[in-house]
Coordinates of C-alpha atoms and ligand atoms in Angstrom, one line a residue:
M1 CA 61.4 21.4 144.0
A2 CA 64.1 19.1 142.7
D3 CA 67.6 20.5 142.2
P4 CA 68.4 21.1 138.4
P5 CA 70.9 19.0 136.9
A6 CA 74.4 19.9 138.1
S7 CA 75.5 20.8 134.4
S8 CA 72.6 23.5 134.2
R9 CA 73.0 25.1 137.9
D10 CA 73.7 28.7 137.0
L11 CA 76.8 29.5 139.2
T12 CA 76.4 33.2 138.9
A13 CA 72.9 32.7 141.0
G14 CA 74.8 31.9 144.0
I15 CA 75.5 28.5 146.0
S16 CA 75.3 28.4 149.7
A17 CA 78.8 27.8 151.0
R18 CA 77.9 25.1 153.5
S19 CA 76.6 22.8 150.9
L20 CA 80.2 22.5 149.6
S21 CA 82.4 21.0 151.5
S22 CA 86.1 21.2 151.5
G23 CA 87.7 19.2 148.6
A24 CA 84.2 19.1 146.8
T25 CA 83.5 20.5 143.3
L26 CA 80.4 21.2 141.9
L27 CA 79.7 21.3 137.9
G28 CA 77.5 24.1 136.8
R29 CA 77.5 26.9 134.2
V30 CA 78.2 30.4 133.5
G31 CA 76.7 31.5 130.3
D32 CA 77.3 28.7 128.0
K33 CA 80.4 27.6 129.6
E34 CA 80.5 24.7 131.7
V35 CA 82.4 25.5 134.8
V36 CA 83.3 23.7 138.2
L37 CA 83.2 25.5 141.6
A38 CA 85.7 24.1 143.8
R39 CA 86.2 24.4 147.9
A40 CA 89.8 24.4 149.1
G41 CA 89.7 24.9 153.1
D42 CA 87.8 28.4 153.2
R43 CA 88.4 29.1 149.6
F44 CA 86.4 28.9 146.6
F45 CA 87.6 28.7 143.0
A46 CA 85.8 28.5 139.6
F47 CA 87.5 26.9 136.3
G48 CA 86.6 25.6 133.2
A49 CA 85.2 22.0 133.4
H50 CA 87.2 20.4 130.8
C51 CA 91.1 19.4 130.9
T52 CA 92.9 21.0 128.4
H53 CA 94.5 17.6 127.4
Y54 CA 91.7 15.3 126.6
H55 CA 88.6 17.1 128.0
G56 CA 88.9 14.9 131.0
P57 CA 86.1 15.7 133.7
L58 CA 87.8 18.0 136.0
A59 CA 84.6 18.0 138.4
E60 CA 85.6 14.4 138.8
G61 CA 88.9 14.9 139.6
L62 CA 90.8 15.7 143.2
I63 CA 91.8 19.0 145.1
V64 CA 95.2 18.7 146.2
G65 CA 96.1 21.9 148.2
D66 CA 95.6 24.8 145.9
T67 CA 95.4 22.4 142.6
I68 CA 93.2 20.1 141.0
R69 CA 94.1 16.9 139.4
C70 CA 92.4 15.6 136.2
P71 CA 91.0 12.0 136.9
W72 CA 92.1 10.5 133.2
H73 CA 95.7 11.3 132.8
H74 CA 96.7 13.2 136.1
A75 CA 97.4 16.5 134.7
C76 CA 97.3 19.0 137.6
F77 CA 96.4 22.8 137.3
R78 CA 96.8 25.6 139.8
L79 CA 93.0 26.5 141.0
D80 CA 93.6 30.4 141.0
T81 CA 95.4 30.7 137.9
G82 CA 94.3 27.6 135.8
E83 CA 98.1 27.5 135.2
V84 CA 99.8 23.7 134.3
V85 CA 101.6 22.5 137.3
R86 CA 102.0 19.1 135.5
A87 CA 101.6 17.4 132.3
P88 CA 100.4 15.9 130.3
A89 CA 98.2 18.9 130.0
L90 CA 100.1 21.8 127.9
D91 CA 97.5 24.6 128.3
P92 CA 96.3 26.4 131.2
I93 CA 92.2 26.0 132.1
P94 CA 90.0 29.3 132.3
C95 CA 89.4 30.8 135.7
W96 CA 86.3 32.7 136.7
R97 CA 86.3 35.2 139.6
V98 CA 84.3 34.0 143.0
E99 CA 82.8 36.2 145.6
R100 CA 81.6 35.2 148.9
Q101 CA 78.5 37.2 150.4
G102 CA 77.7 35.6 153.9
D103 CA 77.0 32.2 153.1
M104 CA 76.6 32.7 149.5
V105 CA 79.1 31.9 146.9
F106 CA 78.8 33.8 143.7
V107 CA 80.9 32.8 140.4
R108 CA 81.4 36.5 138.7
E109 CA 83.3 37.2 135.2
K110 CA 86.1 35.2 133.6
I111 CA 89.4 36.3 134.7
E112 CA 91.6 37.5 131.7
S113 CA 94.8 35.5 131.5
K114 CA 97.6 37.8 131.7
S115 CA 101.1 37.0 130.2
R116 CA 103.3 36.0 133.0
P117 CA 106.7 37.7 133.4
A118 CA 109.7 35.8 133.2
A119 CA 109.5 33.6 136.3
S120 CA 113.2 32.9 136.8
D121 CA 116.3 35.3 136.8
S122 CA 117.1 35.9 133.1
R123 CA 121.0 36.5 133.8
Q124 CA 120.7 32.7 134.6
H125 CA 119.3 31.6 131.1
P126 CA 121.5 29.9 128.2
S127 CA 122.4 31.9 125.4
S128 CA 120.6 29.3 123.2
I129 CA 119.1 25.8 123.6
V130 CA 119.1 22.8 121.5
I131 CA 116.6 20.0 122.0
V132 CA 117.3 16.6 120.3
G133 CA 114.1 14.7 119.8
G134 CA 110.7 15.6 118.8
G135 CA 108.7 13.6 121.1
A136 CA 106.9 14.2 124.3
A137 CA 110.0 15.4 126.4
G138 CA 111.1 17.3 123.6
L139 CA 107.8 19.0 123.3
S140 CA 107.1 19.6 126.6
A141 CA 110.4 21.2 127.3
A142 CA 110.0 23.4 124.3
N143 CA 106.6 24.7 125.9
T144 CA 108.2 25.2 129.7
L145 CA 110.8 27.2 128.4
R146 CA 108.2 29.6 126.5
A147 CA 105.8 29.5 129.1
E148 CA 108.7 30.4 131.6
G149 CA 109.6 33.4 129.5
Y150 CA 112.7 32.2 128.2
E151 CA 113.4 34.6 125.3
G152 CA 116.8 32.9 123.4
P153 CA 116.7 31.0 120.7
V154 CA 115.3 27.3 120.8
T155 CA 115.7 24.7 118.0
M156 CA 114.1 21.4 118.4
I157 CA 115.7 18.5 116.0
S158 CA 113.9 15.5 115.1
A159 CA 114.6 12.4 113.1
D160 CA 110.8 11.9 112.8
H161 CA 108.9 13.1 109.6
D162 CA 106.4 14.8 111.3
P163 CA 106.3 17.2 114.5
P164 CA 105.8 16.0 117.8
V165 CA 102.7 14.1 118.1
D166 CA 100.5 12.1 121.0
R167 CA 102.4 8.9 120.7
P168 CA 100.0 7.1 122.8
N169 CA 97.1 7.6 120.4
L170 CA 99.1 5.6 117.6
S171 CA 98.2 2.1 118.9
K172 CA 94.6 3.3 120.3
D173 CA 92.0 5.4 118.4
F174 CA 93.9 6.5 115.6
L175 CA 95.0 3.0 114.6
A176 CA 91.4 2.0 115.1
G177 CA 90.5 4.7 112.8
E178 CA 88.5 6.9 115.8
A179 CA 90.9 9.6 116.0
Q180 CA 91.0 12.4 113.5
D181 CA 94.6 13.5 112.0
D182 CA 94.3 16.8 113.8
W183 CA 94.0 15.0 117.2
L184 CA 97.3 13.9 116.8
P185 CA 99.9 16.7 116.9
L186 CA 101.1 18.2 120.3
W187 CA 101.2 21.7 119.0
P188 CA 99.3 23.1 116.1
S189 CA 101.6 23.7 112.9
D190 CA 101.5 27.6 113.5
L191 CA 102.6 27.5 117.1
Y192 CA 106.3 26.6 116.4
A193 CA 106.5 30.0 114.6
E194 CA 104.6 31.9 116.9
R195 CA 106.7 30.8 119.6
H196 CA 109.6 31.0 117.9
V197 CA 110.8 27.4 118.2
K198 CA 112.7 26.2 115.2
L199 CA 111.6 22.8 114.2
V200 CA 114.3 20.7 112.0
L201 CA 112.4 17.7 111.2
N202 CA 113.8 14.3 109.3
A203 CA 117.1 15.2 110.7
N204 CA 119.6 13.2 112.4
V205 CA 122.1 14.6 115.3
S206 CA 124.9 12.3 114.8
S207 CA 127.4 13.8 117.5
I208 CA 127.8 15.9 120.3
D209 CA 130.7 17.8 121.1
T210 CA 130.3 18.7 124.9
T211 CA 133.4 20.8 125.0
A212 CA 132.6 23.1 122.1
R213 CA 129.2 23.0 122.8
T214 CA 127.9 22.0 119.6
V215 CA 125.8 19.5 118.0
S216 CA 126.7 18.0 114.5
L217 CA 123.4 16.8 112.0
E218 CA 124.3 13.9 109.5
N219 CA 123.8 16.4 106.8
G220 CA 127.0 17.9 107.9
S221 CA 125.7 21.0 109.3
H222 CA 126.5 22.0 112.9
R223 CA 124.8 24.2 115.9
E224 CA 125.8 25.7 118.9
Y225 CA 124.1 25.5 122.2
G226 CA 124.1 27.2 125.5
A227 CA 122.3 24.4 127.1
L228 CA 121.2 21.1 125.5
L229 CA 118.2 18.4 126.1
I230 CA 118.9 15.1 124.8
A231 CA 115.2 13.4 124.7
T232 CA 115.9 10.8 122.0
G233 CA 113.4 8.3 123.4
A234 CA 113.4 4.8 122.5
D235 CA 113.5 2.3 119.7
P236 CA 111.5 -0.8 119.1
V237 CA 113.5 -3.9 119.5
R238 CA 113.8 -5.4 116.1
L239 CA 113.1 -9.5 116.0
P240 CA 115.0 -11.1 113.3
I241 CA 112.4 -13.6 111.7
P242 CA 113.7 -16.0 109.0
G243 CA 111.8 -15.4 105.9
A244 CA 110.0 -12.3 106.9
T245 CA 110.3 -9.3 104.6
D246 CA 109.8 -5.6 105.3
K247 CA 106.8 -6.0 103.3
H248 CA 105.4 -8.1 106.1
V249 CA 106.7 -6.9 109.0
H250 CA 105.5 -3.8 110.9
Y251 CA 106.9 -2.1 114.3
L252 CA 105.0 0.9 116.0
R253 CA 106.8 4.0 117.3
S254 CA 105.9 7.1 114.8
W255 CA 103.3 8.5 113.1
A256 CA 104.4 7.3 109.8
D257 CA 104.7 3.8 111.2
S258 CA 101.0 4.0 112.5
R259 CA 100.1 5.1 109.0
A260 CA 101.6 2.3 107.2
I261 CA 100.2 -0.3 109.6
I262 CA 96.3 1.1 108.5
E263 CA 97.2 1.2 104.9
R264 CA 98.3 -2.5 105.0
A265 CA 95.5 -3.5 107.1
K266 CA 92.9 -2.3 104.6
G267 CA 93.5 -5.0 102.3
A268 CA 94.2 -7.4 105.3
S269 CA 91.7 -10.2 106.7
R270 CA 94.3 -11.8 109.3
V271 CA 97.2 -10.1 111.5
V272 CA 99.6 -11.9 113.9
V273 CA 100.6 -9.5 116.3
V274 CA 104.0 -10.8 118.0
G275 CA 104.4 -9.9 121.6
A276 CA 102.0 -9.5 124.3
S277 CA 103.3 -6.1 125.4
F278 CA 101.3 -2.8 126.2
I279 CA 101.7 -1.9 122.5
G280 CA 101.1 -5.2 121.0
L281 CA 97.8 -5.7 122.8
E282 CA 96.6 -2.1 121.9
V283 CA 97.3 -3.2 118.2
A284 CA 95.4 -6.2 118.7
A285 CA 92.3 -4.1 120.1
S286 CA 92.6 -1.7 117.1
L287 CA 92.7 -4.1 114.5
R288 CA 89.8 -5.9 116.0
T289 CA 87.9 -2.8 115.7
R290 CA 88.7 -2.8 112.4
D291 CA 87.4 -6.0 112.1
I292 CA 90.6 -8.3 111.2
A293 CA 91.1 -11.6 112.9
V294 CA 94.1 -11.0 115.4
D295 CA 96.4 -14.0 116.6
V296 CA 99.0 -12.9 119.3
V297 CA 102.0 -15.0 119.7
A298 CA 104.1 -14.4 122.9
P299 CA 106.9 -16.6 124.9
D300 CA 104.8 -15.2 128.2
H301 CA 102.5 -17.4 130.1
L302 CA 100.1 -14.5 130.6
P303 CA 100.2 -11.2 128.9
L304 CA 101.5 -8.3 130.9
E305 CA 102.6 -10.4 133.8
R306 CA 106.0 -9.1 134.5
I307 CA 104.7 -5.3 134.8
M308 CA 101.2 -5.9 136.2
G309 CA 100.9 -9.1 138.0
A310 CA 98.9 -12.4 137.1
E311 CA 95.3 -11.2 138.5
L312 CA 95.6 -8.0 135.8
G313 CA 97.3 -10.3 133.2
R314 CA 94.5 -12.8 133.4
F315 CA 91.9 -9.9 132.9
V316 CA 93.5 -8.1 130.2
K317 CA 93.6 -11.4 128.2
S318 CA 90.2 -12.5 129.1
I319 CA 88.8 -9.1 127.6
H320 CA 90.7 -9.5 124.4
E321 CA 89.5 -13.2 124.2
S322 CA 85.9 -12.0 124.3
H323 CA 86.6 -9.7 121.4
G324 CA 87.7 -12.4 119.6
V325 CA 91.7 -12.2 120.0
V326 CA 93.6 -15.7 119.8
F327 CA 96.4 -16.3 122.2
H328 CA 99.4 -18.2 121.6
L329 CA 101.0 -18.0 124.6
G330 CA 104.4 -20.1 125.3
E331 CA 105.1 -19.9 121.4
T332 CA 107.5 -17.7 119.5
V333 CA 107.2 -16.9 115.7
K334 CA 110.1 -19.5 114.2
S335 CA 109.6 -18.3 110.5
V336 CA 107.5 -16.9 107.9
S337 CA 107.0 -18.0 104.2
G338 CA 104.3 -16.0 102.3
R339 CA 101.0 -15.8 104.4
T340 CA 102.3 -18.5 106.4
V341 CA 103.7 -18.2 110.0
T342 CA 105.1 -21.0 111.5
L343 CA 105.4 -21.1 115.4
S344 CA 108.0 -22.8 117.7
G345 CA 105.5 -25.3 118.6
G346 CA 105.1 -26.4 114.9
S347 CA 101.7 -25.1 114.3
T348 CA 100.9 -22.6 111.6
L349 CA 98.8 -19.4 111.2
D350 CA 97.8 -17.3 108.5
A351 CA 98.5 -13.7 108.4
D352 CA 98.6 -11.0 105.8
L353 CA 100.9 -9.2 108.0
L354 CA 102.9 -9.2 111.2
V355 CA 103.0 -6.4 113.9
I356 CA 105.9 -6.8 116.3
G357 CA 105.6 -5.2 119.5
V358 CA 108.1 -6.8 121.8
G359 CA 109.4 -3.8 123.8
V360 CA 111.9 -1.1 123.2
K361 CA 115.5 -0.1 124.1
P362 CA 116.5 3.5 124.7
S363 CA 118.0 5.4 122.1
V364 CA 121.6 6.0 123.5
A365 CA 123.8 5.8 120.6
L366 CA 124.5 9.7 120.5
A367 CA 124.8 9.9 124.1
E368 CA 127.4 7.2 124.4
R369 CA 129.5 8.6 121.7
A370 CA 129.4 11.8 123.4
G371 CA 130.9 9.9 126.6
L372 CA 128.2 10.7 128.9
A373 CA 127.6 8.5 131.6
M374 CA 125.3 5.5 131.1
D375 CA 123.6 3.0 133.0
R376 CA 121.2 1.0 130.7
G377 CA 119.9 4.6 129.6
I378 CA 121.3 8.0 129.9
L379 CA 122.2 8.5 133.6
V380 CA 120.8 12.0 134.9
N381 CA 120.9 13.5 138.7
E382 CA 117.9 14.5 140.3
F383 CA 118.1 17.7 138.5
L384 CA 118.0 15.6 135.4
E385 CA 121.6 17.0 134.1
T386 CA 124.0 14.5 132.5
S387 CA 127.5 14.0 133.3
A388 CA 128.3 16.9 130.9
P389 CA 127.7 20.5 132.0
G390 CA 125.0 22.0 130.5
V391 CA 123.3 18.8 129.0
F392 CA 120.1 17.3 130.3
A393 CA 118.3 14.4 129.3
A394 CA 114.5 13.5 129.9
G395 CA 111.9 11.0 128.6
D396 CA 112.3 7.1 127.9
T397 CA 115.9 7.7 127.2
A398 CA 116.8 8.9 130.7
R399 CA 117.5 6.9 134.2
W400 CA 117.0 9.0 137.0
P401 CA 117.4 8.4 141.0
D402 CA 114.1 8.0 142.0
P403 CA 113.6 9.0 145.4
H404 CA 110.2 6.7 145.8
T405 CA 111.7 3.3 145.4
G406 CA 115.4 4.6 146.2
D407 CA 116.5 3.1 142.9
R408 CA 117.7 4.5 139.8
I409 CA 114.8 3.9 137.4
R410 CA 114.0 4.4 133.6
V411 CA 110.3 4.2 132.6
E412 CA 108.5 4.4 129.1
H413 CA 105.5 6.6 130.1
F414 CA 104.5 9.5 128.3
V415 CA 103.5 11.4 131.2
V416 CA 106.6 11.0 132.8
A417 CA 108.4 12.2 129.5
E418 CA 106.4 15.3 129.6
R419 CA 107.2 16.0 133.5
M420 CA 111.0 15.3 132.7
G421 CA 111.0 17.7 129.9
R422 CA 109.2 20.3 132.1
V423 CA 111.6 20.0 134.8
A424 CA 114.8 19.7 132.8
A425 CA 113.3 23.0 130.7
R426 CA 113.1 24.7 134.1
N427 CA 116.4 23.6 135.4
M428 CA 117.9 24.6 132.3
L429 CA 116.8 28.2 133.4
G430 CA 118.5 27.9 136.7
R431 CA 115.5 26.7 138.8
R432 CA 117.4 23.5 140.5
E433 CA 114.1 21.5 140.8
R434 CA 114.2 17.9 141.9
F435 CA 112.5 15.4 139.6
D436 CA 110.3 13.5 142.0
A437 CA 107.3 12.8 140.1
V438 CA 105.5 9.5 141.2
P439 CA 105.4 7.7 137.5
Y440 CA 101.9 7.4 136.3
F441 CA 100.8 5.5 132.8
W442 CA 97.4 4.2 131.3
S443 CA 96.7 1.7 128.8
Q444 CA 93.4 1.2 126.8
H445 CA 92.0 -2.1 125.7
Y446 CA 88.7 -1.6 124.1
D447 CA 86.6 0.1 126.5
V448 CA 88.6 -0.4 129.2
T449 CA 91.3 1.6 130.6
I450 CA 93.9 0.6 133.1
R451 CA 95.6 3.6 135.2
Y452 CA 98.8 2.7 137.0
V453 CA 100.6 5.0 139.5
G454 CA 104.0 4.2 141.5
H455 CA 106.7 1.9 140.3
A456 CA 107.1 -1.8 141.2
E457 CA 109.8 -3.8 139.4
K458 CA 109.2 -6.5 142.3
W459 CA 106.5 -7.1 144.8
D460 CA 105.8 -9.4 147.4
R461 CA 102.0 -9.4 147.4
V462 CA 99.2 -8.3 145.3
Q463 CA 96.2 -6.7 147.0
V464 CA 92.9 -6.8 144.9
D465 CA 90.1 -4.5 146.1
G466 CA 86.6 -5.1 144.5
S467 CA 86.2 -7.0 141.3
L468 CA 88.5 -7.0 138.1
D469 CA 85.4 -9.3 136.5
A470 CA 83.2 -6.7 137.4
R471 CA 85.5 -4.0 136.1
D472 CA 85.5 -2.0 139.3
A473 CA 88.9 -2.8 141.3
S474 CA 91.7 -1.4 142.6
V475 CA 95.4 -3.5 142.4
S476 CA 98.1 -2.7 144.9
F477 CA 101.5 -4.1 144.4
M478 CA 103.2 -4.1 148.0
R479 CA 106.7 -4.8 149.3
G480 CA 107.5 -5.4 152.9
G481 CA 103.9 -4.1 153.8
Q482 CA 104.4 -0.9 151.7
R483 CA 102.2 -0.2 148.6
L484 CA 104.7 0.7 145.7
A485 CA 102.1 1.3 143.1
C486 CA 98.4 1.0 142.3
A487 CA 96.7 -0.3 139.2
T488 CA 92.9 0.8 138.8
V489 CA 90.0 0.1 136.3
S490 CA 87.0 2.3 136.8
R491 CA 88.1 4.1 139.9
D492 CA 90.1 7.0 138.6
R493 CA 89.7 9.1 141.5
E494 CA 91.3 6.3 143.8
N495 CA 94.0 6.1 141.4
L496 CA 94.9 10.4 141.9
Q497 CA 94.3 9.2 145.9
A498 CA 96.9 6.9 145.4
E499 CA 99.3 9.2 143.8
V500 CA 99.1 11.6 146.6
E501 CA 99.4 8.7 149.1
L502 CA 102.6 7.7 147.5
E503 CA 103.9 11.3 147.4
G504 CA 103.0 11.8 151.1
A505 CA 105.1 8.7 152.0
L506 CA 108.2 10.2 150.5
A507 CA 107.6 13.3 152.5
H508 CA 107.3 11.6 155.4
R509 CA 110.5 9.5 155.0
Ligands
FAD1 C1 102.2 3.2 120.0 C2 102.7 3.8 121.3 C3 101.9 3.8 122.4 C4 102.0 4.3 123.5 N1 101.2 4.2 124.5 C5 101.3 4.9 125.6 C6 100.3 5.0 126.6 O1 99.2 4.5 126.7 N2 100.6 5.5 127.9 C7 102.0 5.9 128.0 O2 102.1 6.2 129.3 N3 102.8 5.8 127.5 C8 102.4 5.1 126.0 N4 103.8 5.1 125.3 C9 104.8 5.7 125.6 C10 105.0 7.1 125.2 O3 104.9 7.5 124.1 C11 106.6 7.2 125.2 O4 107.1 7.0 126.8 C12 107.1 8.9 125.3 O5 106.7 9.2 123.9 C13 108.6 9.1 125.5 O6 109.0 10.1 125.1 P1 110.3 10.8 124.6 O7 110.2 12.3 124.3 O8 111.1 10.0 125.8 O9 110.6 9.9 123.3 P2 109.8 10.0 121.7 O10 108.2 10.4 121.9 O11 110.0 8.4 121.3 O12 110.7 11.1 120.8 C14 111.8 10.9 120.6 C15 112.3 11.7 119.2 O13 113.7 11.5 119.3 C16 114.1 11.6 117.9 N5 115.3 11.1 117.7 C17 116.0 10.2 118.3 N6 117.3 10.0 118.0 C18 117.6 11.3 117.4 C19 118.7 11.8 116.7 N7 120.0 11.1 116.8 N8 118.6 13.0 116.2 C20 117.3 13.5 116.2 N9 116.3 13.0 116.7 C21 116.4 12.0 117.2 C22 112.6 10.9 117.4 O14 112.8 11.0 116.1 C23 111.8 11.2 118.0 O15 111.1 12.3 117.5 C24 103.4 4.7 123.8 C25 104.4 4.7 122.8 C26 104.1 4.1 121.7 C27 105.1 3.8 120.4
FES2 S1 92.5 14.6 129.8 FE1 93.2 15.4 131.7 S2 95.2 14.6 131.9 FE2 94.4 13.8 129.9

């Protein structure tokens, strides 16, 4: 008799242990729940089949030691407790008890999640914690503080109008009209009160007194802190274009920005995207989904070439062209007059609006004014501490000593920001944990997702395995014979394996 389809396999009925090799996973069911049975060495674990970030398929993930890593954005969970070890997931996965009888393995009842005791010595905890910034790093820090048992007051102050949201979605499904509003918030609105995190929105912190340990807000109020996290992110680079008014020009950083573009796009038939950056191109893809004609104007020879090399640049360009995007490369926008956009080469384009995506700069004015050590971003040590005692920085704004490259680096990746927020929070509680994550980001263009792990600012060789045209490839960025980074298309597990390999390279150094 043929085996039942994997997801309908009843894991409570028992599986032969020999049928599952170490590192293998099996998708099945317990009652009406999809559950994965996994083997790590001689031990067996059963856990929920879907990642708590975006429901990634954990059966297709990678077992590493006592953890499972999600194939989509590399969240990592403990196999025995389901606890989150690494962002971008914020919530644990459910687990089931597994029993072995001879050669048979049975999945039994669900393990009730226990509220964990404080994991760190509360005598080392600061009296209060203030987080400046309501983004990925800030929210992840707040989430971690409560998950680690911190009981003191936590205040998050954000210049945004909205609570922390899934910023990457703003240029993707949300802008394309394919995500509901309730996909966006990183925490449901009632969780702030439930976890006693005071969220102050529409509020700009104007100064920090690192001696008195206070922050001042633009509205004249002050707050004391025992420990402070600066997670102010980055701001879009503004491009002065003669003739362009605020009515024409849009930038994209916040949920409000994305909603404003959607509103303007409703009556639009043509859009000019300035900049062939990740955000510019994702905006182009989302607007094409809305059937709006898109011209992309950028000074580069190929999109994304500086970050991902010529091969991937050509690939991304061809995907967009096959969806009707017209590129004007080697050009800039000279001026705008009404609906007419004049390019540096003299040609003109029609546009109802322009979306400018020409990169971001770290939001550092506050830290500079506070006299913190800077280096094209806020300088932090391996524990994410700034030059002022009790002040940490995380996310797009922070430059840290990366043990993998040996350089001080600053990146603009969502997963990295969340991971930094988590490590900074643990270190505020006295953990002294080094931040040594291998950077990871992804970018989505229509139905193609590129996953990139590692960090390569310069390379001497690019090695393509497979075929980008067939949308099945991994691209390695090499320097001196060593792989620095790896980008994959349709090879999610390989991307996870590259992450483990890059981590291993550090362990052997
Ligand atoms: C449209 C878009 C798409 C993206 N797509 C991807 C992707 O696909 N993959 C990926 O890896 N990354 C992506 N990113 C990048 C990713 O979102 C960022 O790396 C991440 O959000 C950085 O988190 P952060 O916490 O450092 O900063 P942010 O999330 O930007 O948060 C910064 C916060 O600080 C606040 N703030 C700043 N100054 C002050 C002040 N003085 N007082 C009070 N509050 C202040 C801001 O209001 C904001 O709330 C995307 C970014 C955007 C904008
Ligand atoms: S869906 Fe698992 S990390 Fe995003």
